[in-house]
């Protein structure tokens, strides 16, 4: 009986020793993974113009926007900008948002009674007689904007912009006012073709940009060369998925 009892005690002691060994192994130094996260600015390759000229054109006459080429004409606009575009050279589809900041340029004569103002609604057909301009920033995806960066020049997108009439719809639009106005998901641009030596924008990967709008044609205080405004567009790009049309 004593022998049997001793064996039981030894068995219990051995089992306890094994449990302690297993526990020690589970928490042994060096058997752990440390994961460190840091922020890294993603590289998104989208080409946007640095500056674009624009015009206040109260009588809506034809505007020759390129002094070096008499054929470069935009018709039917009271507010307009020189044609330009943005395009995606990234390997991902991108949704484009923008924060649009408007500002009235101070007149050189400092006469605030003659200063123009941004209108919050179209002036066409209204009875407003003050010097107001309704200005919008517009974007429109155009399949003709494609190719490598060196291929997308003004001779490519100028005809596309000229064909985009003043009263045609835009894919995305932001009304310009003094201060900032945010426009979310204005357009979506398809990912670039990265198979060649240089990335190339594909059809659906580029968008025309412009200012559009209207203004009071004959305000009580007439328009003059001191009337001016600026529009600054800060783009934001986010990955998205553009569904391909069903065959």
C-alpha positions as MATLAB code, in Angstrom:
seq = 'XXXXXXXXXXXXXXXXXXXXXXXXXXXXXXXXXXXXXXXXXXXXXXXXXXXXXXXXXXXXXXXXXXXXXXXXXXXXXXXXXXXXXXXXXXXXXXXXXXXXXXXXXXXXXXXXXXXXXXXXXXXXXXXXXXXXXXXXXXXXXXXXXXXXXXXXXXXXXXXXXXXXXXXXXXXXXXXXXXXXXXXXXXXXXXXXXXXXXXXXXXXXXXXXXXXXXXXXXXXXXXXXXXXXXXXXXXXXXXXXXXXXXXX';
ca = [
       0.000    0.000    0.000;
       2.787    2.392    0.827;
       4.441    1.663   -2.475;
       1.239    2.373   -4.411;
       0.679    5.612   -2.536;
       4.238    6.701   -3.294;
       3.726    6.031   -6.972;
       0.623    8.199   -6.955;
       2.488   11.036   -5.298;
       5.331   10.766   -7.777;
       2.842   10.785  -10.664;
       1.172   13.921   -9.368;
       4.518   15.632   -8.850;
       5.636   14.714  -12.362;
       2.425   16.044  -13.901;
       2.875   19.320  -12.034;
       6.453   19.649  -13.255;
       5.342   19.107  -16.864;
       2.647   21.779  -16.545;
       5.185   24.280  -15.246;
       7.530   23.458  -18.135;
       4.801   24.034  -20.690;
       3.840   27.323  -19.122;
       7.441   28.478  -19.091;
       7.869   27.581  -22.777;
       4.767   29.571  -23.812;
       6.118   32.813  -22.362;
       9.809   32.327  -23.095;
      11.754   35.420  -24.181;
      12.172   35.723  -27.957;
       8.951   33.910  -28.818;
       6.950   37.064  -29.603;
       6.156   39.335  -32.588;
       6.404   43.113  -32.366;
       4.461   45.005  -35.061;
       5.192   48.719  -35.496;
       2.914   50.927  -37.636;
       4.014   54.257  -39.097;
       2.301   56.625  -41.537;
       3.764   56.955  -45.009;
       2.364   59.444  -47.499;
       0.971   57.442  -50.456;
       2.155   58.368  -53.917;
      -0.800   59.160  -56.159;
       0.179   60.209  -59.673;
      -2.426   62.647  -60.964;
      -1.465   65.536  -63.212;
      -3.237   68.854  -62.546;
      -2.544   72.319  -63.994;
      -0.854   74.872  -61.757;
      -2.594   77.961  -63.170;
      -5.501   78.606  -65.531;
      -6.628   81.957  -66.942;
     -10.310   82.919  -66.835;
     -12.576   85.670  -68.199;
     -15.570   87.762  -67.134;
     -17.515   88.171  -70.389;
     -20.822   89.979  -69.630;
     -22.049   90.179  -73.235;
     -21.273   86.535  -74.013;
     -19.211   87.343  -77.099;
     -16.870   84.794  -78.667;
     -13.591   84.625  -76.760;
     -10.278   83.840  -78.429;
      -8.585   82.254  -75.419;
      -5.208   81.681  -77.145;
      -3.681   84.799  -78.674;
      -1.307   82.673  -80.744;
      -4.101   80.794  -82.539;
      -7.173   82.581  -83.948;
      -9.039   79.275  -84.219;
      -9.149   78.731  -80.447;
     -12.624   80.087  -79.680;
     -15.115   79.507  -76.867;
     -18.655   80.681  -77.582;
     -21.695   81.352  -75.428;
     -19.992   81.878  -72.064;
     -20.275   84.833  -69.678;
     -17.871   83.217  -67.211;
     -15.221   80.957  -68.717;
     -11.686   79.665  -68.325;
      -8.994   78.517  -70.707;
      -9.430   74.776  -71.428;
      -7.516   72.365  -69.254;
      -7.767   68.903  -67.733;
      -6.543   66.500  -65.087;
      -5.649   62.841  -65.654;
      -4.815   59.750  -63.651;
      -1.423   58.039  -64.043;
      -1.852   55.831  -60.968;
      -2.425   52.102  -60.902;
      -5.760   52.505  -59.116;
      -9.177   53.981  -59.870;
      -9.569   57.316  -58.094;
     -12.493   59.351  -56.829;
     -11.819   63.079  -57.114;
     -13.103   65.595  -54.570;
     -12.158   69.254  -54.395;
     -12.203   72.201  -52.036;
     -12.889   75.356  -54.026;
     -11.877   78.707  -52.554;
     -13.149   81.914  -54.120;
     -11.858   85.434  -53.508;
     -12.691   88.840  -54.921;
      -9.542   90.715  -55.921;
      -9.353   94.130  -54.287;
      -9.806   96.959  -56.745;
      -6.766   99.124  -57.343;
      -8.877  102.253  -56.740;
      -9.967  100.807  -53.346;
     -13.561  101.798  -54.145;
     -15.664   99.131  -52.434;
     -18.892  100.586  -53.857;
     -17.782   99.392  -57.295;
     -16.655   95.923  -56.187;
     -18.166   92.851  -57.792;
     -19.734   90.040  -55.758;
     -20.293   86.310  -56.162;
     -23.946   85.368  -56.680;
     -25.344   82.252  -55.003;
     -27.759   81.487  -57.860;
     -27.823   82.102  -61.616;
     -28.369   85.741  -62.560;
     -29.851   84.894  -65.956;
     -33.473   86.041  -66.035;
     -33.241   87.762  -62.654;
     -33.925   91.439  -61.940;
     -30.595   91.922  -60.132;
     -28.814   95.117  -61.178;
     -25.753   94.887  -58.944;
     -22.392   93.693  -60.248;
     -22.858   89.995  -59.489;
     -21.333   86.888  -61.065;
     -22.560   83.331  -60.592;
     -19.440   81.163  -60.910;
     -19.142   77.384  -60.838;
     -16.181   75.029  -61.024;
     -17.044   72.058  -63.239;
     -15.491   68.698  -64.107;
     -16.407   66.250  -66.851;
     -14.804   62.898  -67.689;
     -13.863   62.735  -71.366;
     -12.663   59.516  -73.012;
     -10.515   61.527  -75.412;
      -8.062   62.464  -72.657;
      -5.671   59.537  -72.815;
      -2.041   58.647  -73.399;
       1.263   59.257  -71.660;
       1.882   62.610  -70.015;
       3.719   63.932  -73.075;
       0.726   63.116  -75.278;
      -1.865   65.026  -73.265;
      -1.186   68.556  -74.479;
      -3.462   71.483  -75.326;
      -3.908   70.373  -78.941;
      -5.493   67.187  -77.559;
      -7.906   68.628  -75.007;
      -8.679   72.051  -76.552;
     -11.093   70.628  -79.162;
     -12.761   68.511  -76.468;
     -13.283   71.594  -74.301;
     -14.590   73.642  -77.222;
     -17.186   70.933  -77.900;
     -18.378   71.093  -74.274;
     -21.017   73.804  -74.599;
     -21.738   76.263  -71.806;
     -25.203   74.791  -71.178;
     -24.041   71.144  -71.250;
     -24.110   69.178  -68.013;
     -21.026   68.492  -65.914;
     -20.230   65.290  -64.027;
     -19.348   67.326  -60.928;
     -19.862   70.952  -59.969;
     -19.075   73.296  -57.066;
     -20.575   76.778  -56.713;
     -17.864   79.348  -56.025;
     -18.276   81.770  -53.130;
     -15.935   83.813  -50.950;
     -14.113   81.255  -48.806;
     -14.072   77.465  -49.086;
     -16.710   75.168  -50.544;
     -16.193   71.394  -50.541;
     -17.298   69.172  -53.389;
     -17.222   65.409  -52.755;
     -16.810   62.686  -55.399;
     -17.043   65.054  -58.347;
     -15.692   62.511  -60.850;
     -14.086   59.076  -60.866;
     -10.984   58.455  -62.991;
      -9.976   55.022  -64.253;
      -6.576   53.626  -63.369;
      -3.710   54.098  -65.815;
      -2.134   51.524  -68.091;
       1.191   50.678  -66.420;
       2.273   47.994  -68.875;
       4.588   50.221  -70.908;
       7.721   52.177  -70.136;
       5.671   55.174  -69.014;
       2.227   55.154  -67.393;
      -0.566   56.158  -69.750;
      -4.018   57.504  -69.009;
      -6.802   55.375  -70.467;
     -10.233   56.355  -71.773;
     -12.160   57.413  -68.682;
      -8.983   58.344  -66.837;
      -9.066   62.063  -67.580;
     -11.474   64.926  -66.964;
     -11.911   68.400  -68.415;
     -12.026   71.234  -65.876;
     -13.458   74.711  -66.320;
     -15.170   77.705  -64.795;
     -18.676   78.368  -66.024;
     -21.556   80.573  -64.985;
     -23.158   83.895  -65.765;
     -23.158   87.506  -64.653;
     -25.372   90.591  -64.713;
     -24.931   91.932  -68.228;
     -25.550   95.624  -67.566;
     -25.340   96.399  -63.824;
     -25.984   99.934  -62.523;
     -22.247  100.226  -61.867;
     -20.668   98.984  -65.082;
     -18.061   96.262  -65.279;
     -14.519   97.531  -65.724;
     -10.965   96.210  -65.942;
     -10.508   96.350  -62.171;
     -13.140   93.648  -61.639;
     -11.416   90.351  -60.921;
     -11.730   87.204  -58.852;
      -9.624   84.127  -58.144;
     -10.598   80.501  -57.683;
      -8.235   78.037  -56.025;
      -9.013   74.337  -56.391;
      -7.438   71.859  -53.948;
      -8.020   68.282  -55.082;
      -8.355   65.188  -52.915;
      -7.953   61.726  -54.401;
      -9.258   58.504  -52.858;
      -9.058   54.920  -54.165;
     -12.341   53.661  -55.566;
     -13.627   50.947  -57.886;
     -15.119   51.792  -61.266;
     -17.350   49.000  -62.476;
     -16.833   48.020  -66.100;
     -20.029   48.077  -68.192;
     -21.630   44.732  -68.903;
     -20.724   43.323  -72.318;
];
